[in-house]
Amino acid sequence: MPDLALTGREIAAIDIGSNSVRLVLYRLEGRAIWTVFNEKVLAGLGRDLPTTGRLSPEGVVMAMTALRRFAAVLEGVRPDATLIAATAAVREAEDGPDFCQRVAAETGLQIRVLSGEEEAKYAAMGVLAGAPDAHGVSADMGGASLELTRLNGDGVEHGLTLPLGPFALAEGKGFDADRIKARIDERLKPVADRFQTDRLYAVGGAWRTLAQVHMALKTYPLKVVHQYEMTADEALETARLVAHQSAAGLAKLPGVSKKRAETLPYAGLVLEGLIKHLNLKRIEMSAWGVREGLLFDTLDEETRAADPLLAGCAALGGRQGIDPALPGALNGWIADILAALPGAFSERRDAVLTAAACRLSDLGARLHPDHRLELAFDQVLRAPVAGVSHAERAFLAAVMNARYGGGAATPQPEVIGRLLDENAVKRARALGLAIRLACDLSGRSSQLLANATARVKDGSLTLTAAEGYADVLLGEQTKKRAKALAEAMELSLSI
């Protein structure tokens, strides 16, 4: 599928949740979605809801202050579209309509209050926007509610909402693990059969914090929460750890703020209940949820169907002034080379990753040559693109390391060694060296590249040029690049 045009537009999303009020400004380049501004306030609007049926007065004050600021930011930024949604607290509070009217009167912001089913739907759409192959159950935990939605691999099925957020579970009382576990069991048992799955996609700030705690415990080398995975046993261990810590003790853990420490034990117990009742095997974190689901719903069908990894890589590479035809030309030119290599992932994912690497082929063009290798490696490893697992991030970073002449060790060997097996490392290095050869041979010209071929046969890498192009294309620079590739593939070289 050809890349969509990089026509940019700005979308703002305000999410008024039971615990947080957040403004995010997004930059869209086709299917590539970039967060360019992100600000939240933990207002706790739903804190008093279980005991009073109304929004927290202190929370309303904090939320109004935040929303007045957000309205001023929007007035200055003037995005192409603004999406404003409120979830469980405003939906369920008896003074929710009054709050919406006050917000409109004081800020001009018109709030759309999502039903429970809509909240579940958009959270799941956000998961799919960030991980198109998601198959299992989406679980979005906010301050007052938990939304469960089944993902069938092609779209979103019917979801439901349960009063299993920290504020709903607390009921204005102190933390009592046995009482809360009983309430979680009571709510999950009647619906568990509908949501049996191996994989849960966890959405929400509390669970992202839980993942950060687990990362710290494992000394995990890549601090990217999106698509971070835990086994059910690992998640249980972490959930039980946080459920038995005091708020003061939790606040000392990496990535845990004082306010988040208040709700984290509840999140741990809910996750424990989900693992037990849904027979989960793996938990994957999604940094994308309701806001991104609302945004995703505004895209046309063609844009939604595009691969987010390829779109993100095309956007990153396209900013360097790369020849639009070069990625496709590279992909075809190196095909025979890659066919001689062991696979790294599945056949389909290897093809996608190759296409992504070709779109990144000139990522370092505008970087300082003394630091190009390290900067390109780090940018690809941590780029805020969606639809890419942590192992695939490491793979693409290793490709960029070889593309820019790095040694086999890479700038961060602890990351590569932790996330990639031997076959993936070998394929990534050869792919990077093949791209380096093709780019340097052709001067990054797709037209010139078409006059040379690279073939692997009988243990030899053979380069040939069209008639009249040998002197132009097969000089010393080409021989040097080809030798490096042949050695990495343990082949002889013929030019």
mmCIF file with all atom_site columns, N, CA, C and O in Angstrom, residues 18-52:
data_model
loop_
_atom_site.group_PDB
_atom_site.id
_atom_site.type_symbol
_atom_site.label_atom_id
_atom_site.label_alt_id
_atom_site.label_comp_id
_atom_site.label_asym_id
_atom_site.label_entity_id
_atom_site.label_seq_id
_atom_site.pdbx_PDB_ins_code
_atom_site.Cartn_x
_atom_site.Cartn_y
_atom_site.Cartn_z
_atom_site.occupancy
_atom_site.B_iso_or_equiv
_atom_site.pdbx_formal_charge
_atom_site.auth_seq_id
_atom_site.auth_comp_id
_atom_site.auth_asym_id
_atom_site.auth_atom_id
_atom_site.pdbx_PDB_model_num
ATOM 1   N N  . SER A 1 18 ? -12.826 10.529 35.684 1.00 0.00 ? 18 SER A N  1
ATOM 2   C CA . SER A 1 18 ? -13.182 10.491 37.101 1.00 0.00 ? 18 SER A CA 1
ATOM 3   C C  . SER A 1 18 ? -12.014 10.884 37.988 1.00 0.00 ? 18 SER A C  1
ATOM 4   O O  . SER A 1 18 ? -12.219 11.369 39.106 1.00 0.00 ? 18 SER A O  1
ATOM 5   N N  . ASN A 1 19 ? -10.795 10.687 37.504 1.00 0.00 ? 19 ASN A N  1
ATOM 6   C CA . ASN A 1 19 ? -9.617  11.042 38.289 1.00 0.00 ? 19 ASN A CA 1
ATOM 7   C C  . ASN A 1 19 ? -8.849  12.198 37.660 1.00 0.00 ? 19 ASN A C  1
ATOM 8   O O  . ASN A 1 19 ? -8.454  13.127 38.350 1.00 0.00 ? 19 ASN A O  1
ATOM 9   N N  . SER A 1 20 ? -8.649  12.170 36.334 1.00 0.00 ? 20 SER A N  1
ATOM 10  C CA . SER A 1 20 ? -7.832  13.192 35.690 1.00 0.00 ? 20 SER A CA 1
ATOM 11  C C  . SER A 1 20 ? -8.630  13.995 34.667 1.00 0.00 ? 20 SER A C  1
ATOM 12  O O  . SER A 1 20 ? -9.623  13.515 34.116 1.00 0.00 ? 20 SER A O  1
ATOM 13  N N  . VAL A 1 21 ? -8.158  15.198 34.448 1.00 0.00 ? 21 VAL A N  1
ATOM 14  C CA . VAL A 1 21 ? -8.657  16.059 33.365 1.00 0.00 ? 21 VAL A CA 1
ATOM 15  C C  . VAL A 1 21 ? -7.449  16.378 32.515 1.00 0.00 ? 21 VAL A C  1
ATOM 16  O O  . VAL A 1 21 ? -6.439  16.885 33.011 1.00 0.00 ? 21 VAL A O  1
ATOM 17  N N  . ARG A 1 22 ? -7.537  16.068 31.222 1.00 0.00 ? 22 ARG A N  1
ATOM 18  C CA . ARG A 1 22 ? -6.340  16.133 30.390 1.00 0.00 ? 22 ARG A CA 1
ATOM 19  C C  . ARG A 1 22 ? -6.642  16.785 29.048 1.00 0.00 ? 22 ARG A C  1
ATOM 20  O O  . ARG A 1 22 ? -7.703  16.579 28.462 1.00 0.00 ? 22 ARG A O  1
ATOM 21  N N  . LEU A 1 23 ? -5.662  17.570 28.578 1.00 0.00 ? 23 LEU A N  1
ATOM 22  C CA . LEU A 1 23 ? -5.673  18.135 27.226 1.00 0.00 ? 23 LEU A CA 1
ATOM 23  C C  . LEU A 1 23 ? -4.495  17.559 26.464 1.00 0.00 ? 23 LEU A C  1
ATOM 24  O O  . LEU A 1 23 ? -3.354  17.594 26.939 1.00 0.00 ? 23 LEU A O  1
ATOM 25  N N  . VAL A 1 24 ? -4.770  17.017 25.278 1.00 0.00 ? 24 VAL A N  1
ATOM 26  C CA . VAL A 1 24 ? -3.715  16.535 24.395 1.00 0.00 ? 24 VAL A CA 1
ATOM 27  C C  . VAL A 1 24 ? -3.905  17.180 23.034 1.00 0.00 ? 24 VAL A C  1
ATOM 28  O O  . VAL A 1 24 ? -5.016  17.199 22.495 1.00 0.00 ? 24 VAL A O  1
ATOM 29  N N  . LEU A 1 25 ? -2.823  17.719 22.493 1.00 0.00 ? 25 LEU A N  1
ATOM 30  C CA . LEU A 1 25 ? -2.820  18.233 21.130 1.00 0.00 ? 25 LEU A CA 1
ATOM 31  C C  . LEU A 1 25 ? -2.076  17.235 20.255 1.00 0.00 ? 25 LEU A C  1
ATOM 32  O O  . LEU A 1 25 ? -0.947  16.838 20.573 1.00 0.00 ? 25 LEU A O  1
ATOM 33  N N  . TYR A 1 26 ? -2.727  16.823 19.183 1.00 0.00 ? 26 TYR A N  1
ATOM 34  C CA . TYR A 1 26 ? -2.157  15.844 18.266 1.00 0.00 ? 26 TYR A CA 1
ATOM 35  C C  . TYR A 1 26 ? -1.854  16.497 16.930 1.00 0.00 ? 26 TYR A C  1
ATOM 36  O O  . TYR A 1 26 ? -2.587  17.369 16.467 1.00 0.00 ? 26 TYR A O  1
ATOM 37  N N  . ARG A 1 27 ? -0.777  16.024 16.322 1.00 0.00 ? 27 ARG A N  1
ATOM 38  C CA . ARG A 1 27 ? -0.454  16.381 14.946 1.00 0.00 ? 27 ARG A CA 1
ATOM 39  C C  . ARG A 1 27 ? -0.651  15.121 14.109 1.00 0.00 ? 27 ARG A C  1
ATOM 40  O O  . ARG A 1 27 ? -0.044  14.079 14.387 1.00 0.00 ? 27 ARG A O  1
ATOM 41  N N  . LEU A 1 28 ? -1.503  15.193 13.105 1.00 0.00 ? 28 LEU A N  1
ATOM 42  C CA . LEU A 1 28 ? -1.766  14.051 12.236 1.00 0.00 ? 28 LEU A CA 1
ATOM 43  C C  . LEU A 1 28 ? -1.063  14.237 10.905 1.00 0.00 ? 28 LEU A C  1
ATOM 44  O O  . LEU A 1 28 ? -1.179  15.293 10.270 1.00 0.00 ? 28 LEU A O  1
ATOM 45  N N  . GLU A 1 29 ? -0.329  13.204 10.504 1.00 0.00 ? 29 GLU A N  1
ATOM 46  C CA . GLU A 1 29 ? 0.275   13.148 9.175  1.00 0.00 ? 29 GLU A CA 1
ATOM 47  C C  . GLU A 1 29 ? -0.176  11.834 8.557  1.00 0.00 ? 29 GLU A C  1
ATOM 48  O O  . GLU A 1 29 ? 0.458   10.803 8.750  1.00 0.00 ? 29 GLU A O  1
ATOM 49  N N  . GLY A 1 30 ? -1.292  11.868 7.877  1.00 0.00 ? 30 GLY A N  1
ATOM 50  C CA . GLY A 1 30 ? -1.891  10.626 7.412  1.00 0.00 ? 30 GLY A CA 1
ATOM 51  C C  . GLY A 1 30 ? -2.298  9.787  8.608  1.00 0.00 ? 30 GLY A C  1
ATOM 52  O O  . GLY A 1 30 ? -2.988  10.241 9.510  1.00 0.00 ? 30 GLY A O  1
ATOM 53  N N  . ARG A 1 31 ? -1.828  8.550  8.656  1.00 0.00 ? 31 ARG A N  1
ATOM 54  C CA . ARG A 1 31 ? -2.140  7.644  9.779  1.00 0.00 ? 31 ARG A CA 1
ATOM 55  C C  . ARG A 1 31 ? -1.186  7.846  10.946 1.00 0.00 ? 31 ARG A C  1
ATOM 56  O O  . ARG A 1 31 ? -1.397  7.306  12.037 1.00 0.00 ? 31 ARG A O  1
ATOM 57  N N  . ALA A 1 32 ? -0.128  8.597  10.744 1.00 0.00 ? 32 ALA A N  1
ATOM 58  C CA . ALA A 1 32 ? 0.825   8.865  11.827 1.00 0.00 ? 32 ALA A CA 1
ATOM 59  C C  . ALA A 1 32 ? 0.233   9.906  12.768 1.00 0.00 ? 32 ALA A C  1
ATOM 60  O O  . ALA A 1 32 ? -0.195  10.981 12.341 1.00 0.00 ? 32 ALA A O  1
ATOM 61  N N  . ILE A 1 33 ? 0.205   9.578  14.057 1.00 0.00 ? 33 ILE A N  1
ATOM 62  C CA . ILE A 1 33 ? -0.393  10.444 15.070 1.00 0.00 ? 33 ILE A CA 1
ATOM 63  C C  . ILE A 1 33 ? 0.686   10.795 16.086 1.00 0.00 ? 33 ILE A C  1
ATOM 64  O O  . ILE A 1 33 ? 1.230   9.918  16.761 1.00 0.00 ? 33 ILE A O  1
ATOM 65  N N  . TRP A 1 34 ? 0.979   12.085 16.201 1.00 0.00 ? 34 TRP A N  1
ATOM 66  C CA . TRP A 1 34 ? 2.023   12.554 17.118 1.00 0.00 ? 34 TRP A CA 1
ATOM 67  C C  . TRP A 1 34 ? 1.385   13.375 18.225 1.00 0.00 ? 34 TRP A C  1
ATOM 68  O O  . TRP A 1 34 ? 0.538   14.231 17.974 1.00 0.00 ? 34 TRP A O  1
ATOM 69  N N  . THR A 1 35 ? 1.806   13.143 19.448 1.00 0.00 ? 35 THR A N  1
ATOM 70  C CA . THR A 1 35 ? 1.394   13.980 20.575 1.00 0.00 ? 35 THR A CA 1
ATOM 71  C C  . THR A 1 35 ? 2.376   15.140 20.688 1.00 0.00 ? 35 THR A C  1
ATOM 72  O O  . THR A 1 35 ? 3.568   14.924 20.916 1.00 0.00 ? 35 THR A O  1
ATOM 73  N N  . VAL A 1 36 ? 1.864   16.357 20.533 1.00 0.00 ? 36 VAL A N  1
ATOM 74  C CA . VAL A 1 36 ? 2.757   17.521 20.575 1.00 0.00 ? 36 VAL A CA 1
ATOM 75  C C  . VAL A 1 36 ? 2.587   18.340 21.855 1.00 0.00 ? 36 VAL A C  1
ATOM 76  O O  . VAL A 1 36 ? 3.404   19.204 22.159 1.00 0.00 ? 36 VAL A O  1
ATOM 77  N N  . PHE A 1 37 ? 1.502   18.087 22.594 1.00 0.00 ? 37 PHE A N  1
ATOM 78  C CA . PHE A 1 37 ? 1.298   18.770 23.884 1.00 0.00 ? 37 PHE A CA 1
ATOM 79  C C  . PHE A 1 37 ? 0.407   17.880 24.725 1.00 0.00 ? 37 PHE A C  1
ATOM 80  O O  . PHE A 1 37 ? -0.585  17.336 24.235 1.00 0.00 ? 37 PHE A O  1
ATOM 81  N N  . ASN A 1 38 ? 0.751   17.717 25.993 1.00 0.00 ? 38 ASN A N  1
ATOM 82  C CA . ASN A 1 38 ? -0.002  16.815 26.861 1.00 0.00 ? 38 ASN A CA 1
ATOM 83  C C  . ASN A 1 38 ? 0.048   17.367 28.279 1.00 0.00 ? 38 ASN A C  1
ATOM 84  O O  . ASN A 1 38 ? 1.123   17.484 28.868 1.00 0.00 ? 38 ASN A O  1
ATOM 85  N N  . GLU A 1 39 ? -1.100  17.716 28.812 1.00 0.00 ? 39 GLU A N  1
ATOM 86  C CA . GLU A 1 39 ? -1.137  18.263 30.171 1.00 0.00 ? 39 GLU A CA 1
ATOM 87  C C  . GLU A 1 39 ? -2.330  17.669 30.913 1.00 0.00 ? 39 GLU A C  1
ATOM 88  O O  . GLU A 1 39 ? -3.442  17.593 30.381 1.00 0.00 ? 39 GLU A O  1
ATOM 89  N N  . LYS A 1 40 ? -2.098  17.253 32.143 1.00 0.00 ? 40 LYS A N  1
ATOM 90  C CA . LYS A 1 40 ? -3.190  16.678 32.929 1.00 0.00 ? 40 LYS A CA 1
ATOM 91  C C  . LYS A 1 40 ? -3.193  17.262 34.339 1.00 0.00 ? 40 LYS A C  1
ATOM 92  O O  . LYS A 1 40 ? -2.167  17.728 34.847 1.00 0.00 ? 40 LYS A O  1
ATOM 93  N N  . VAL A 1 41 ? -4.376  17.194 34.939 1.00 0.00 ? 41 VAL A N  1
ATOM 94  C CA . VAL A 1 41 ? -4.558  17.561 36.342 1.00 0.00 ? 41 VAL A CA 1
ATOM 95  C C  . VAL A 1 41 ? -5.319  16.421 36.996 1.00 0.00 ? 41 VAL A C  1
ATOM 96  O O  . VAL A 1 41 ? -6.376  16.010 36.508 1.00 0.00 ? 41 VAL A O  1
ATOM 97  N N  . LEU A 1 42 ? -4.775  15.868 38.086 1.00 0.00 ? 42 LEU A N  1
ATOM 98  C CA . LEU A 1 42 ? -5.476  14.816 38.821 1.00 0.00 ? 42 LEU A CA 1
ATOM 99  C C  . LEU A 1 42 ? -6.491  15.471 39.756 1.00 0.00 ? 42 LEU A C  1
ATOM 100 O O  . LEU A 1 42 ? -6.255  15.644 40.945 1.00 0.00 ? 42 LEU A O  1
ATOM 101 N N  . ALA A 1 43 ? -7.643  15.823 39.185 1.00 0.00 ? 43 ALA A N  1
ATOM 102 C CA . ALA A 1 43 ? -8.649  16.569 39.930 1.00 0.00 ? 43 ALA A CA 1
ATOM 103 C C  . ALA A 1 43 ? -9.462  15.676 40.867 1.00 0.00 ? 43 ALA A C  1
ATOM 104 O O  . ALA A 1 43 ? -9.960  16.134 41.897 1.00 0.00 ? 43 ALA A O  1
ATOM 105 N N  . GLY A 1 44 ? -9.655  14.419 40.515 1.00 0.00 ? 44 GLY A N  1
ATOM 106 C CA . GLY A 1 44 ? -10.439 13.528 41.362 1.00 0.00 ? 44 GLY A CA 1
ATOM 107 C C  . GLY A 1 44 ? -11.913 13.873 41.390 1.00 0.00 ? 44 GLY A C  1
ATOM 108 O O  . GLY A 1 44 ? -12.553 13.831 42.454 1.00 0.00 ? 44 GLY A O  1
ATOM 109 N N  . LEU A 1 45 ? -12.475 14.199 40.228 1.00 0.00 ? 45 LEU A N  1
ATOM 110 C CA . LEU A 1 45 ? -13.891 14.568 40.170 1.00 0.00 ? 45 LEU A CA 1
ATOM 111 C C  . LEU A 1 45 ? -14.802 13.492 40.765 1.00 0.00 ? 45 LEU A C  1
ATOM 112 O O  . LEU A 1 45 ? -15.829 13.810 41.381 1.00 0.00 ? 45 LEU A O  1
ATOM 113 N N  . GLY A 1 46 ? -14.460 12.227 40.581 1.00 0.00 ? 46 GLY A N  1
ATOM 114 C CA . GLY A 1 46 ? -15.333 11.151 41.025 1.00 0.00 ? 46 GLY A CA 1
ATOM 115 C C  . GLY A 1 46 ? -15.048 10.626 42.411 1.00 0.00 ? 46 GLY A C  1
ATOM 116 O O  . GLY A 1 46 ? -15.629 9.614  42.828 1.00 0.00 ? 46 GLY A O  1
ATOM 117 N N  . ARG A 1 47 ? -14.207 11.315 43.177 1.00 0.00 ? 47 ARG A N  1
ATOM 118 C CA . ARG A 1 47 ? -13.785 10.806 44.481 1.00 0.00 ? 47 ARG A CA 1
ATOM 119 C C  . ARG A 1 47 ? -14.955 10.588 45.438 1.00 0.00 ? 47 ARG A C  1
ATOM 120 O O  . ARG A 1 47 ? -15.004 9.605  46.182 1.00 0.00 ? 47 ARG A O  1
ATOM 121 N N  . ASP A 1 48 ? -15.924 11.518 45.450 1.00 0.00 ? 48 ASP A N  1
ATOM 122 C CA . ASP A 1 48 ? -17.024 11.448 46.417 1.00 0.00 ? 48 ASP A CA 1
ATOM 123 C C  . ASP A 1 48 ? -18.268 10.763 45.854 1.00 0.00 ? 48 ASP A C  1
ATOM 124 O O  . ASP A 1 48 ? -19.273 10.629 46.552 1.00 0.00 ? 48 ASP A O  1
ATOM 125 N N  . LEU A 1 49 ? -18.227 10.351 44.611 1.00 0.00 ? 49 LEU A N  1
ATOM 126 C CA . LEU A 1 49 ? -19.417 9.839  43.933 1.00 0.00 ? 49 LEU A CA 1
ATOM 127 C C  . LEU A 1 49 ? -20.067 8.656  44.656 1.00 0.00 ? 49 LEU A C  1
ATOM 128 O O  . LEU A 1 49 ? -21.299 8.641  44.824 1.00 0.00 ? 49 LEU A O  1
ATOM 129 N N  . PRO A 1 50 ? -19.311 7.671  45.161 1.00 0.00 ? 50 PRO A N  1
ATOM 130 C CA . PRO A 1 50 ? -19.960 6.524  45.815 1.00 0.00 ? 50 PRO A CA 1
ATOM 131 C C  . PRO A 1 50 ? -20.706 6.898  47.093 1.00 0.00 ? 50 PRO A C  1
ATOM 132 O O  . PRO A 1 50 ? -21.658 6.212  47.470 1.00 0.00 ? 50 PRO A O  1
ATOM 133 N N  . THR A 1 51 ? -20.279 7.949  47.760 1.00 0.00 ? 51 THR A N  1
ATOM 134 C CA . THR A 1 51 ? -20.904 8.300  49.045 1.00 0.00 ? 51 THR A CA 1
ATOM 135 C C  . THR A 1 51 ? -21.931 9.423  48.934 1.00 0.00 ? 51 THR A C  1
ATOM 136 O O  . THR A 1 51 ? -22.903 9.454  49.684 1.00 0.00 ? 51 THR A O  1
ATOM 137 N N  . THR A 1 52 ? -21.736 10.341 47.979 1.00 0.00 ? 52 THR A N  1
ATOM 138 C CA . THR A 1 52 ? -22.649 11.492 47.876 1.00 0.00 ? 52 THR A CA 1
ATOM 139 C C  . THR A 1 52 ? -23.487 11.494 46.610 1.00 0.00 ? 52 THR A C  1
ATOM 140 O O  . THR A 1 52 ? -24.491 12.207 46.536 1.00 0.00 ? 52 THR A O  1
#
